[in-house]
PDB file of C-alpha atoms in Angstrom:
ATOM      1  CA  MET A   1       0.000   0.000   0.000  1.00 46.00           C
ATOM      2  CA  THR A   2       1.299   3.428  -0.919  1.00 48.00           C
ATOM      3  CA  GLY A   3       1.209   6.167   1.809  1.00 48.00           C
ATOM      4  CA  PRO A   4       0.259   9.793   1.249  1.00 47.00           C
ATOM      5  CA  ALA A   5       2.622  11.772  -0.866  1.00 49.00           C
ATOM      6  CA  PRO A   6       4.920  14.081   1.092  1.00 50.00           C
ATOM      7  CA  VAL A   7       4.000  17.801   1.005  1.00 45.00           C
ATOM      8  CA  SER A   8       6.803  20.198   0.269  1.00 47.00           C
ATOM      9  CA  LEU A   9       7.298  23.282   2.457  1.00 40.00           C
ATOM     10  CA  PRO A  10       6.555  25.755  -0.390  1.00 43.00           C
ATOM     11  CA  THR A  11       3.294  23.950  -1.162  1.00 45.00           C
ATOM     12  CA  LEU A  12       2.309  24.006   2.521  1.00 38.00           C
ATOM     13  CA  LEU A  13       3.008  27.737   2.828  1.00 40.00           C
ATOM     14  CA  GLU A  14       1.044  28.424  -0.336  1.00 47.00           C
ATOM     15  CA  ALA A  15      -1.986  26.656   1.143  1.00 45.00           C
ATOM     16  CA  LEU A  16      -1.808  28.368   4.548  1.00 42.00           C
ATOM     17  CA  LEU A  17      -0.938  31.916   3.437  1.00 41.00           C
ATOM     18  CA  PRO A  18      -4.460  33.037   2.363  1.00 43.00           C
ATOM     19  CA  ALA A  19      -5.969  31.971   5.686  1.00 44.00           C
ATOM     20  CA  PHE A  20      -3.192  33.748   7.571  1.00 40.00           C
ATOM     21  CA  LEU A  21      -3.763  36.967   5.616  1.00 39.00           C
ATOM     22  CA  ARG A  22      -7.509  36.847   6.233  1.00 40.00           C
ATOM     23  CA  ALA A  23      -6.859  36.583   9.965  1.00 40.00           C
ATOM     24  CA  GLN A  24      -4.830  39.809   9.830  1.00 40.00           C
ATOM     25  CA  GLU A  25      -7.598  41.851   8.210  1.00 39.00           C
ATOM     26  CA  PRO A  26      -9.283  44.389  10.568  1.00 35.00           C
ATOM     27  CA  GLN A  27     -12.600  43.102  11.863  1.00 36.00           C
ATOM     28  CA  PRO A  28     -15.782  45.228  11.948  1.00 35.00           C
ATOM     29  CA  GLN A  29     -16.265  47.226  15.099  1.00 38.00           C
ATOM     30  CA  GLY A  30     -19.510  47.459  16.990  1.00 39.00           C
ATOM     31  CA  THR A  31     -19.066  44.278  19.057  1.00 36.00           C
ATOM     32  CA  ALA A  32     -18.128  45.933  22.325  1.00 38.00           C
ATOM     33  CA  ASN A  33     -18.095  43.894  25.520  1.00 37.00           C
ATOM     34  CA  PRO A  34     -21.387  44.598  27.342  1.00 33.00           C
ATOM     35  CA  ALA A  35     -19.559  44.763  30.663  1.00 33.00           C
ATOM     36  CA  THR A  36     -17.305  47.588  29.530  1.00 33.00           C
ATOM     37  CA  GLU A  37     -20.103  49.311  27.641  1.00 38.00           C
ATOM     38  CA  ALA A  38     -22.279  49.299  30.771  1.00 35.00           C
ATOM     39  CA  THR A  39     -19.601  51.257  32.607  1.00 36.00           C
ATOM     40  CA  ALA A  40     -19.367  53.687  29.713  1.00 38.00           C
ATOM     41  CA  THR A  41     -23.036  54.573  29.893  1.00 40.00           C
ATOM     42  CA  ALA A  42     -22.913  55.984  33.425  1.00 41.00           C
ATOM     43  CA  PRO A  43     -23.609  59.742  33.279  1.00 44.00           C
ATOM     44  CA  ALA A  44     -20.873  60.581  35.770  1.00 44.00           C
ATOM     45  CA  GLU A  45     -18.318  58.112  34.510  1.00 43.00           C
ATOM     46  CA  GLY A  46     -19.085  57.365  30.863  1.00 51.00           C
ATOM     47  CA  THR A  47     -16.218  57.251  28.428  1.00 53.00           C
ATOM     48  CA  ALA A  48     -17.939  55.330  25.648  1.00 56.00           C
ATOM     49  CA  THR A  49     -16.598  55.529  22.119  1.00 55.00           C
ATOM     50  CA  PRO A  50     -19.276  54.989  19.475  1.00 59.00           C
ATOM     51  CA  ALA A  51     -19.076  51.715  17.616  1.00 52.00           C
ATOM     52  CA  SER A  52     -19.122  51.567  13.844  1.00 48.00           C
ATOM     53  CA  PRO A  53     -22.560  50.446  12.633  1.00 47.00           C
ATOM     54  CA  ALA A  54     -23.155  47.137  10.920  1.00 43.00           C
ATOM     55  CA  THR A  55     -23.422  47.217   7.149  1.00 39.00           C
ATOM     56  CA  LYS A  56     -26.896  45.638   6.995  1.00 44.00           C
ATOM     57  CA  PRO A  57     -30.035  46.591   8.907  1.00 49.00           C
ATOM     58  CA  HIS A  58     -31.204  44.115  11.516  1.00 56.00           C
ATOM     59  CA  ALA A  59     -34.625  42.522  11.135  1.00 61.00           C
ATOM     60  CA  ASP A  60     -35.512  43.423  14.741  1.00 90.00           C
ATOM     61  CA  LEU A  61     -35.232  47.174  14.126  1.00 95.00           C
ATOM     62  CA  GLU A  62     -38.718  47.562  12.658  1.00 95.00           C
ATOM     63  CA  ALA A  63     -40.210  45.532  15.502  1.00 95.00           C
ATOM     64  CA  LEU A  64     -38.436  47.765  18.030  1.00 96.00           C
ATOM     65  CA  ALA A  65     -39.579  50.927  16.232  1.00 96.00           C
ATOM     66  CA  GLY A  66     -43.184  49.703  16.244  1.00 95.00           C
ATOM     67  CA  ARG A  67     -43.019  48.853  19.947  1.00 96.00           C
ATOM     68  CA  VAL A  68     -41.562  52.257  20.805  1.00 97.00           C
ATOM     69  CA  GLN A  69     -44.108  54.094  18.697  1.00 96.00           C
ATOM     70  CA  ALA A  70     -46.983  52.291  20.419  1.00 96.00           C
ATOM     71  CA  ALA A  71     -45.528  53.032  23.866  1.00 97.00           C
ATOM     72  CA  HIS A  72     -45.172  56.741  23.101  1.00 97.00           C
ATOM     73  CA  HIS A  73     -48.692  57.036  21.648  1.00 96.00           C
ATOM     74  CA  PRO A  74     -50.692  55.414  24.474  1.00 95.00           C
ATOM     75  CA  LYS A  75     -54.060  56.476  23.018  1.00 94.00           C
ATOM     76  CA  GLY A  76     -53.293  55.325  19.501  1.00 93.00           C
ATOM     77  CA  PRO A  77     -51.845  57.010  16.395  1.00 93.00           C
ATOM     78  CA  VAL A  78     -51.682  60.803  16.465  1.00 93.00           C
ATOM     79  CA  ALA A  79     -50.707  63.533  14.029  1.00 94.00           C
ATOM     80  CA  PRO A  80     -47.048  64.583  14.107  1.00 93.00           C
ATOM     81  CA  VAL A  81     -46.232  67.267  16.654  1.00 95.00           C
ATOM     82  CA  GLN A  82     -45.105  70.437  14.882  1.00 95.00           C
ATOM     83  CA  ALA A  83     -45.384  73.045  17.627  1.00 97.00           C
ATOM     84  CA  PHE A  84     -45.501  73.536  21.358  1.00 97.00           C
ATOM     85  CA  THR A  85     -45.856  76.173  24.028  1.00 96.00           C
ATOM     86  CA  GLY A  86     -44.858  75.987  27.668  1.00 94.00           C
ATOM     87  CA  SER A  87     -42.398  77.055  30.305  1.00 92.00           C
ATOM     88  CA  LEU A  88     -38.938  75.682  30.985  1.00 91.00           C
ATOM     89  CA  GLU A  89     -36.876  75.791  34.125  1.00 91.00           C
ATOM     90  CA  LEU A  90     -33.357  75.576  32.723  1.00 89.00           C
ATOM     91  CA  HIS A  91     -30.805  74.630  35.375  1.00 89.00           C
ATOM     92  CA  LEU A  92     -27.158  75.238  34.429  1.00 84.00           C
ATOM     93  CA  VAL A  93     -25.379  72.685  36.575  1.00 81.00           C
ATOM     94  CA  ASP A  94     -21.888  72.458  35.065  1.00 72.00           C
ATOM     95  CA  ALA A  95     -19.491  73.607  37.791  1.00 57.00           C
ATOM     96  CA  ASP A  96     -17.114  75.050  35.180  1.00 64.00           C
ATOM     97  CA  ALA A  97     -19.784  76.966  33.265  1.00 57.00           C
ATOM     98  CA  GLU A  98     -20.598  80.642  33.598  1.00 57.00           C
ATOM     99  CA  PRO A  99     -23.200  81.700  34.440  1.00 56.00           C
ATOM    100  CA  ARG A 100     -24.654  78.983  36.652  1.00 62.00           C
ATOM    101  CA  GLY A 101     -28.001  78.747  38.361  1.00 75.00           C
ATOM    102  CA  GLN A 102     -31.532  78.674  36.965  1.00 81.00           C
ATOM    103  CA  VAL A 103     -33.325  80.626  34.276  1.00 83.00           C
ATOM    104  CA  ASP A 104     -37.041  80.436  33.518  1.00 87.00           C
ATOM    105  CA  LEU A 105     -38.203  80.570  29.922  1.00 89.00           C
ATOM    106  CA  ASP A 106     -41.692  81.066  28.482  1.00 92.00           C
ATOM    107  CA  VAL A 107     -41.416  79.406  25.082  1.00 95.00           C
ATOM    108  CA  ARG A 108     -43.358  79.021  21.866  1.00 96.00           C
ATOM    109  CA  PHE A 109     -41.980  76.956  18.992  1.00 97.00           C
ATOM    110  CA  LEU A 110     -43.122  75.987  15.492  1.00 97.00           C
ATOM    111  CA  GLU A 111     -41.655  74.003  12.622  1.00 95.00           C
ATOM    112  CA  TRP A 112     -42.828  76.141   9.703  1.00 95.00           C
ATOM    113  CA  MET A 113     -42.742  75.155   6.045  1.00 93.00           C
ATOM    114  CA  ASP A 114     -41.280  78.173   4.261  1.00 91.00           C
ATOM    115  CA  PRO A 115     -43.106  78.351   0.912  1.00 90.00           C
ATOM    116  CA  ARG A 116     -40.255  80.332  -0.662  1.00 89.00           C
ATOM    117  CA  ILE A 117     -37.639  77.612  -0.242  1.00 86.00           C
ATOM    118  CA  LYS A 118     -39.913  74.565   0.279  1.00 88.00           C
ATOM    119  CA  ARG A 119     -38.096  73.792   3.493  1.00 89.00           C
ATOM    120  CA  VAL A 120     -39.022  73.493   7.171  1.00 90.00           C
ATOM    121  CA  ARG A 121     -37.631  76.307   9.302  1.00 92.00           C
ATOM    122  CA  PRO A 122     -37.691  76.472  13.110  1.00 94.00           C
ATOM    123  CA  LEU A 123     -39.469  79.503  14.545  1.00 96.00           C
ATOM    124  CA  LEU A 124     -38.923  80.373  18.197  1.00 96.00           C
ATOM    125  CA  ARG A 125     -39.895  83.078  20.630  1.00 96.00           C
ATOM    126  CA  TYR A 126     -39.129  83.090  24.326  1.00 94.00           C
ATOM    127  CA  GLN A 127     -38.727  85.365  27.278  1.00 92.00           C
ATOM    128  CA  VAL A 128     -36.235  84.697  30.014  1.00 85.00           C
ATOM    129  CA  VAL A 129     -36.099  86.454  33.374  1.00 71.00           C
ATOM    130  CA  GLN A 130     -32.584  86.429  34.754  1.00 66.00           C
ATOM    131  CA  ALA A 131     -31.347  88.629  37.600  1.00 58.00           C
ATOM    132  CA  GLY A 132     -34.532  90.708  37.249  1.00 68.00           C
ATOM    133  CA  LYS A 133     -33.796  91.672  33.645  1.00 73.00           C
ATOM    134  CA  PRO A 134     -36.244  90.243  31.082  1.00 82.00           C
ATOM    135  CA  ILE A 135     -34.685  89.056  27.835  1.00 89.00           C
ATOM    136  CA  VAL A 136     -36.880  88.581  24.790  1.00 93.00           C
ATOM    137  CA  ARG A 137     -35.432  86.639  21.886  1.00 94.00           C
ATOM    138  CA  GLY A 138     -36.759  84.864  18.880  1.00 94.00           C
ATOM    139  CA  ARG A 139     -36.248  83.392  15.466  1.00 95.00           C
ATOM    140  CA  ASP A 140     -38.757  84.612  12.906  1.00 95.00           C
ATOM    141  CA  ARG A 141     -38.996  84.146   9.138  1.00 93.00           C
ATOM    142  CA  PHE A 142     -36.076  86.545   8.700  1.00 93.00           C
ATOM    143  CA  GLY A 143     -33.705  85.051  11.274  1.00 93.00           C
ATOM    144  CA  PRO A 144     -32.747  85.407  14.953  1.00 95.00           C
ATOM    145  CA  TRP A 145     -33.431  88.619  16.827  1.00 96.00           C
ATOM    146  CA  GLN A 146     -33.457  90.103  20.323  1.00 95.00           C
ATOM    147  CA  LEU A 147     -35.021  93.114  21.993  1.00 92.00           C
ATOM    148  CA  ILE A 148     -32.283  95.533  23.023  1.00 91.00           C
ATOM    149  CA  GLN A 149     -33.408  98.655  24.869  1.00 87.00           C
ATOM    150  CA  GLY A 150     -36.921  97.907  23.697  1.00 86.00           C
ATOM    151  CA  LYS A 151     -36.001  97.655  20.002  1.00 92.00           C
ATOM    152  CA  PRO A 152     -35.594  94.446  17.947  1.00 94.00           C
ATOM    153  CA  LYS A 153     -32.075  93.858  16.688  1.00 94.00           C
ATOM    154  CA  ASP A 154     -30.735  91.135  14.418  1.00 95.00           C
ATOM    155  CA  LEU A 155     -28.542  88.648  16.246  1.00 94.00           C
ATOM    156  CA  ASN A 156     -25.224  88.423  14.426  1.00 89.00           C
ATOM    157  CA  ASP A 157     -21.505  88.160  15.138  1.00 86.00           C
ATOM    158  CA  GLN A 158     -21.593  91.477  16.979  1.00 86.00           C
ATOM    159  CA  LEU A 159     -23.877  89.813  19.525  1.00 89.00           C
ATOM    160  CA  ALA A 160     -22.136  86.446  19.355  1.00 90.00           C
ATOM    161  CA  ARG A 161     -22.939  85.255  22.871  1.00 90.00           C
ATOM    162  CA  ASP A 162     -26.624  86.111  22.553  1.00 91.00           C
ATOM    163  CA  LEU A 163     -26.733  84.428  19.135  1.00 92.00           C
ATOM    164  CA  GLU A 164     -25.091  81.308  20.568  1.00 91.00           C
ATOM    165  CA  GLU A 165     -27.662  81.095  23.362  1.00 89.00           C
ATOM    166  CA  CYS A 166     -30.537  81.574  20.925  1.00 92.00           C
ATOM    167  CA  GLU A 167     -29.225  78.808  18.657  1.00 92.00           C
ATOM    168  CA  ARG A 168     -28.722  76.472  21.622  1.00 90.00           C
ATOM    169  CA  HIS A 169     -32.264  77.089  22.866  1.00 91.00           C
ATOM    170  CA  THR A 170     -33.590  76.590  19.332  1.00 93.00           C
ATOM    171  CA  ASN A 171     -31.823  73.245  19.064  1.00 93.00           C
ATOM    172  CA  LEU A 172     -33.108  72.204  22.492  1.00 93.00           C
ATOM    173  CA  ALA A 173     -36.670  72.775  21.235  1.00 93.00           C
ATOM    174  CA  ARG A 174     -35.919  70.935  17.996  1.00 93.00           C
ATOM    175  CA  GLN A 175     -34.445  67.959  19.845  1.00 94.00           C
ATOM    176  CA  LEU A 176     -37.517  67.751  22.062  1.00 94.00           C
ATOM    177  CA  LEU A 177     -39.869  67.768  19.084  1.00 94.00           C
ATOM    178  CA  LYS A 178     -37.880  65.112  17.230  1.00 94.00           C
ATOM    179  CA  LEU A 179     -37.678  62.783  20.221  1.00 95.00           C
ATOM    180  CA  LEU A 180     -41.450  62.943  20.710  1.00 96.00           C
ATOM    181  CA  ALA A 181     -41.559  60.559  17.711  1.00 96.00           C
ATOM    182  CA  PRO A 182     -38.820  58.032  18.600  1.00 96.00           C
ATOM    183  CA  GLY A 183     -40.234  55.360  16.301  1.00 96.00           C
ATOM    184  CA  ASP A 184     -39.620  57.668  13.342  1.00 96.00           C
ATOM    185  CA  VAL A 185     -36.069  58.335  14.571  1.00 97.00           C
ATOM    186  CA  LEU A 186     -35.327  54.600  14.676  1.00 97.00           C
ATOM    187  CA  ARG A 187     -36.738  54.012  11.191  1.00 96.00           C
ATOM    188  CA  ALA A 188     -34.694  56.911   9.802  1.00 96.00           C
ATOM    189  CA  LEU A 189     -31.344  55.484  10.964  1.00 96.00           C
ATOM    190  CA  GLN A 190     -28.955  54.758   8.136  1.00 95.00           C
ATOM    191  CA  ARG A 191     -26.569  51.792   8.344  1.00 94.00           C
ATOM    192  CA  PRO A 192     -28.219  50.622  11.588  1.00 95.00           C
ATOM    193  CA  SER A 193     -26.519  48.149  13.885  1.00 95.00           C
ATOM    194  CA  ALA A 194     -28.126  45.007  15.236  1.00 94.00           C
ATOM    195  CA  VAL A 195     -30.460  45.527  18.176  1.00 95.00           C
ATOM    196  CA  ALA A 196     -28.463  44.793  21.338  1.00 95.00           C
ATOM    197  CA  SER A 197     -29.155  44.496  25.058  1.00 96.00           C
ATOM    198  CA  GLU A 198     -27.305  46.432  27.721  1.00 95.00           C
ATOM    199  CA  PRO A 199     -27.990  48.348  30.941  1.00 96.00           C
ATOM    200  CA  LEU A 200     -28.037  52.125  31.179  1.00 96.00           C
ATOM    201  CA  ASN A 201     -27.009  53.931  34.343  1.00 93.00           C
ATOM    202  CA  VAL A 202     -29.525  56.768  34.453  1.00 90.00           C
ATOM    203  CA  GLU A 203     -28.162  58.098  37.729  1.00 84.00           C
ATOM    204  CA  ARG A 204     -26.251  56.724  40.646  1.00 84.00           C
ATOM    205  CA  GLY A 205     -28.021  53.633  41.910  1.00 85.00           C
ATOM    206  CA  VAL A 206     -30.564  53.576  39.047  1.00 90.00           C
ATOM    207  CA  ARG A 207     -29.895  51.140  36.209  1.00 94.00           C
ATOM    208  CA  ILE A 208     -32.391  50.289  33.457  1.00 96.00           C
ATOM    209  CA  GLU A 209     -32.114  47.271  31.169  1.00 97.00           C
ATOM    210  CA  CYS A 210     -32.334  48.556  27.607  1.00 97.00           C
ATOM    211  CA  GLU A 211     -32.431  47.548  23.995  1.00 97.00           C
ATOM    212  CA  THR A 212     -30.014  49.662  21.979  1.00 97.00           C
ATOM    213  CA  VAL A 213     -29.378  50.367  18.330  1.00 97.00           C
ATOM    214  CA  GLU A 214     -26.892  52.624  16.583  1.00 96.00           C
ATOM    215  CA  GLY A 215     -26.950  54.329  13.205  1.00 96.00           C
ATOM    216  CA  ASP A 216     -26.448  57.556  11.303  1.00 96.00           C
ATOM    217  CA  LEU A 217     -28.718  60.477  10.520  1.00 96.00           C
ATOM    218  CA  PRO A 218     -27.808  62.955   7.774  1.00 94.00           C
ATOM    219  CA  ALA A 219     -29.114  65.816   9.940  1.00 92.00           C
ATOM    220  CA  PHE A 220     -29.735  66.233  13.660  1.00 93.00           C
ATOM    221  CA  ALA A 221     -29.817  69.235  16.016  1.00 92.00           C
ATOM    222  CA  LEU A 222     -26.985  69.195  18.560  1.00 92.00           C
ATOM    223  CA  LEU A 223     -26.733  71.510  21.558  1.00 89.00           C
ATOM    224  CA  GLN A 224     -22.965  71.818  21.236  1.00 84.00           C
ATOM    225  CA  GLN A 225     -23.314  72.861  17.599  1.00 78.00           C
ATOM    226  CA  GLY A 226     -25.903  75.594  17.297  1.00 72.00           C
ATOM    227  CA  GLY A 227     -27.375  76.598  13.986  1.00 71.00           C
ATOM    228  CA  GLU A 228     -27.989  74.161  11.154  1.00 75.00           C
ATOM    229  CA  ASP A 229     -28.286  70.422  11.642  1.00 84.00           C
ATOM    230  CA  ALA A 230     -25.173  68.293  11.366  1.00 86.00           C
ATOM    231  CA  PRO A 231     -24.598  64.694  10.209  1.00 93.00           C
ATOM    232  CA  THR A 232     -24.770  62.655  13.401  1.00 95.00           C
ATOM    233  CA  HIS A 233     -24.174  59.147  14.726  1.00 96.00           C
ATOM    234  CA  LEU A 234     -26.841  58.093  17.247  1.00 97.00           C
ATOM    235  CA  LYS A 235     -27.147  55.404  19.871  1.00 97.00           C
ATOM    236  CA  VAL A 236     -30.734  54.959  21.062  1.00 98.00           C
ATOM    237  CA  TYR A 237     -31.686  53.392  24.418  1.00 98.00           C
ATOM    238  CA  VAL A 238     -35.160  51.860  24.847  1.00 98.00           C
ATOM    239  CA  ALA A 239     -36.308  50.432  28.195  1.00 97.00           C
ATOM    240  CA  LYS A 240     -36.957  46.699  27.782  1.00 96.00           C
ATOM    241  CA  GLU A 241     -39.796  46.624  30.291  1.00 95.00           C
ATOM    242  CA  THR A 242     -41.852  49.550  28.930  1.00 96.00           C
ATOM    243  CA  GLY A 243     -40.676  50.111  25.352  1.00 97.00           C
ATOM    244  CA  ARG A 244     -40.075  53.765  26.177  1.00 97.00           C
ATOM    245  CA  LEU A 245     -37.216  55.876  24.895  1.00 98.00           C
ATOM    246  CA  ILE A 246     -34.876  56.585  27.800  1.00 97.00           C
ATOM    247  CA  ALA A 247     -31.796  58.183  26.285  1.00 98.00           C
ATOM    248  CA  VAL A 248     -29.996  59.094  23.080  1.00 98.00           C
ATOM    249  CA  ASP A 249     -26.255  59.423  22.598  1.00 97.00           C
ATOM    250  CA  ALA A 250     -25.223  61.648  19.686  1.00 96.00           C
ATOM    251  CA  TRP A 251     -21.856  62.362  18.077  1.00 95.00           C
ATOM    252  CA  PRO A 252     -21.264  64.724  15.134  1.00 93.00           C
ATOM    253  CA  THR A 253     -19.646  63.123  12.097  1.00 93.00           C
ATOM    254  CA  LYS A 254     -17.555  64.574   9.316  1.00 88.00           C
ATOM    255  CA  ASP A 255     -16.619  62.661   6.195  1.00 86.00           C
ATOM    256  CA  GLY A 256     -18.049  59.571   7.859  1.00 83.00           C
ATOM    257  CA  LYS A 257     -15.785  59.887  10.914  1.00 90.00           C
ATOM    258  CA  ILE A 258     -17.094  60.353  14.454  1.00 91.00           C
ATOM    259  CA  ASP A 259     -15.765  63.072  16.749  1.00 88.00           C
ATOM    260  CA  PRO A 260     -15.758  61.330  20.168  1.00 86.00           C
ATOM    261  CA  THR A 261     -14.956  64.570  22.018  1.00 86.00           C
ATOM    262  CA  GLN A 262     -18.114  66.420  20.881  1.00 89.00           C
ATOM    263  CA  GLY A 263     -20.682  63.828  21.881  1.00 93.00           C
ATOM    264  CA  GLU A 264     -23.706  64.515  24.046  1.00 95.00           C
ATOM    265  CA  ARG A 265     -26.373  62.472  25.800  1.00 96.00           C
ATOM    266  CA  MET A 266     -30.051  63.321  26.220  1.00 97.00           C
ATOM    267  CA  LEU A 267     -31.907  61.660  29.103  1.00 97.00           C
ATOM    268  CA  LEU A 268     -35.725  61.729  28.972  1.00 97.00           C
ATOM    269  CA  LEU A 269     -37.031  61.404  32.520  1.00 96.00           C
ATOM    270  CA  ASP A 270     -40.463  61.104  34.132  1.00 95.00           C
ATOM    271  CA  LEU A 271     -42.388  60.477  30.918  1.00 96.00           C
ATOM    272  CA  HIS A 272     -46.124  61.209  31.032  1.00 96.00           C
ATOM    273  CA  GLU A 273     -48.943  61.554  28.511  1.00 96.00           C
ATOM    274  CA  ARG A 274     -49.788  64.962  27.075  1.00 94.00           C
ATOM    275  CA  ASP A 275     -52.086  65.459  24.085  1.00 94.00           C
ATOM    276  CA  GLY A 276     -51.802  61.766  23.228  1.00 95.00           C
ATOM    277  CA  VAL A 277     -47.984  61.722  23.280  1.00 96.00           C
ATOM    278  CA  LEU A 278     -45.489  60.791  25.982  1.00 97.00           C
ATOM    279  CA  VAL A 279     -43.407  63.808  26.968  1.00 97.00           C
ATOM    280  CA  PRO A 280     -40.664  64.089  29.579  1.00 96.00           C
ATOM    281  CA  ARG A 281     -41.090  66.282  32.611  1.00 95.00           C
ATOM    282  CA  GLU A 282     -37.312  66.554  32.748  1.00 96.00           C
ATOM    283  CA  LEU A 283     -34.549  66.588  30.137  1.00 95.00           C
ATOM    284  CA  LYS A 284     -30.906  66.172  31.127  1.00 95.00           C
ATOM    285  CA  HIS A 285     -28.031  66.929  28.788  1.00 96.00           C
ATOM    286  CA  LEU A 286     -24.559  65.569  29.349  1.00 95.00           C
ATOM    287  CA  PHE A 287     -21.579  66.598  27.226  1.00 94.00           C
ATOM    288  CA  ARG A 288     -18.433  64.569  26.568  1.00 92.00           C
ATOM    289  CA  ASN A 289     -15.024  66.081  27.240  1.00 88.00           C
ATOM    290  CA  GLU A 290     -11.765  65.602  25.352  1.00 86.00           C
ATOM    291  CA  THR A 291     -11.450  62.068  26.735  1.00 86.00           C
ATOM    292  CA  GLY A 292     -15.037  61.123  25.904  1.00 85.00           C
ATOM    293  CA  LYS A 293     -16.162  61.230  29.548  1.00 90.00           C
ATOM    294  CA  LEU A 294     -19.741  62.384  30.190  1.00 92.00           C
ATOM    295  CA  ARG A 295     -20.470  65.383  32.381  1.00 92.00           C
ATOM    296  CA  LEU A 296     -23.878  66.760  33.335  1.00 93.00           C
ATOM    297  CA  LYS A 297     -24.361  70.139  31.671  1.00 92.00           C
ATOM    298  CA  THR A 298     -27.987  71.208  31.935  1.00 92.00           C
ATOM    299  CA  ARG A 299     -31.290  70.044  33.394  1.00 93.00           C
ATOM    300  CA  ALA A 300     -34.543  71.323  31.893  1.00 94.00           C
ATOM    301  CA  VAL A 301     -37.873  70.934  33.705  1.00 95.00           C
ATOM    302  CA  LEU A 302     -40.850  71.213  31.331  1.00 95.00           C
ATOM    303  CA  ASN A 303     -44.047  72.758  32.703  1.00 92.00           C
ATOM    304  CA  ASN A 304     -47.484  73.476  31.218  1.00 91.00           C
ATOM    305  CA  LEU A 305     -46.528  71.938  27.890  1.00 93.00           C
ATOM    306  CA  SER A 306     -49.126  72.118  25.103  1.00 95.00           C
ATOM    307  CA  LEU A 307     -48.416  70.145  21.914  1.00 96.00           C
ATOM    308  CA  ARG A 308     -51.366  71.349  19.822  1.00 95.00           C
ATOM    309  CA  PRO A 309     -51.275  75.159  20.034  1.00 95.00           C
ATOM    310  CA  LYS A 310     -52.696  77.182  17.170  1.00 94.00           C
ATOM    311  CA  LEU A 311     -49.626  79.096  16.066  1.00 95.00           C
ATOM    312  CA  GLY A 312     -48.991  80.824  12.768  1.00 94.00           C
ATOM    313  CA  VAL A 313     -45.869  82.406  11.412  1.00 95.00           C
ATOM    314  CA  ASP A 314     -47.093  85.827  12.587  1.00 94.00           C
ATOM    315  CA  ALA A 315     -46.860  84.679  16.226  1.00 95.00           C
ATOM    316  CA  PHE A 316     -43.066  84.773  15.910  1.00 96.00           C
ATOM    317  CA  ASP A 317     -42.600  88.121  14.178  1.00 94.00           C
ATOM    318  CA  ARG A 318     -40.416  90.579  16.039  1.00 93.00           C
ATOM    319  CA  PRO A 319     -42.175  93.650  17.408  1.00 88.00           C
ATOM    320  CA  PRO A 320     -42.252  96.608  15.021  1.00 83.00           C
ATOM    321  CA  THR A 321     -39.674  99.299  15.618  1.00 75.00           C
ATOM    322  CA  LYS A 322     -41.253 102.359  17.208  1.00 65.00           C
TER     323      LYS A 322
END
């Protein structure tokens, strides 16, 4: 009987080389260890770096979006929310920020379809009382403005700090409106990851088991980047027990690359029904520093919120100059 023919060393190397090279190729990200990711989600300690999304959508995403939509519309389907009025207690809690403390805002907001450009534009008007001095600002069809010595003035680079605050408050209102329809946010994600399970540390001693999914949006309003929307990578947290949106992590992207130092987290707390939609009584925003660590920045308490006000574009026009 003849035994197997001997294999030469060059032939053996030729057979093994392709497998060796495949092993050296970089593997897709987005498979973080849940134990380390759980630590990264703590508001006071988080240092999470966003994972790259999977290349194909997961079949469970639509089921999750449907479950979330049903949870946030407890009385059944409702028309999209396009406006709101109410009051906000905005607490500036960052120890390094100036000024700190609390400001109270009476707010009206509308997403208005501008017939000239066939595009939705955010309209805002609010009054803030701070240190006994009322401040009236807004964004009308012509742009941002503020009352200065009783006269409306355009907000521009000469009033850079006031313009920055107006843009940040505008984006806060826009974020709130967008997150009132979390099912739509989930369905809009591009290059979504698989639906995963992990805990979220909402605050010290409070941990919620969540389903999470990541993906990209071509446009999203960020508090750290006032003005126009920016391409953004999102990570969405949905409570397993209730199907409610609990938090969203957001990072701006440029040329498909994530900036881990400019991320922010939105926590939606104490959800309750208002006009057929779940709304938070409290919104917390945490910003990431240069190392990616989360730090509580602001806390907004929403009072007397109405989601179906009758507002037209004229309700946001600046007062006429006397």
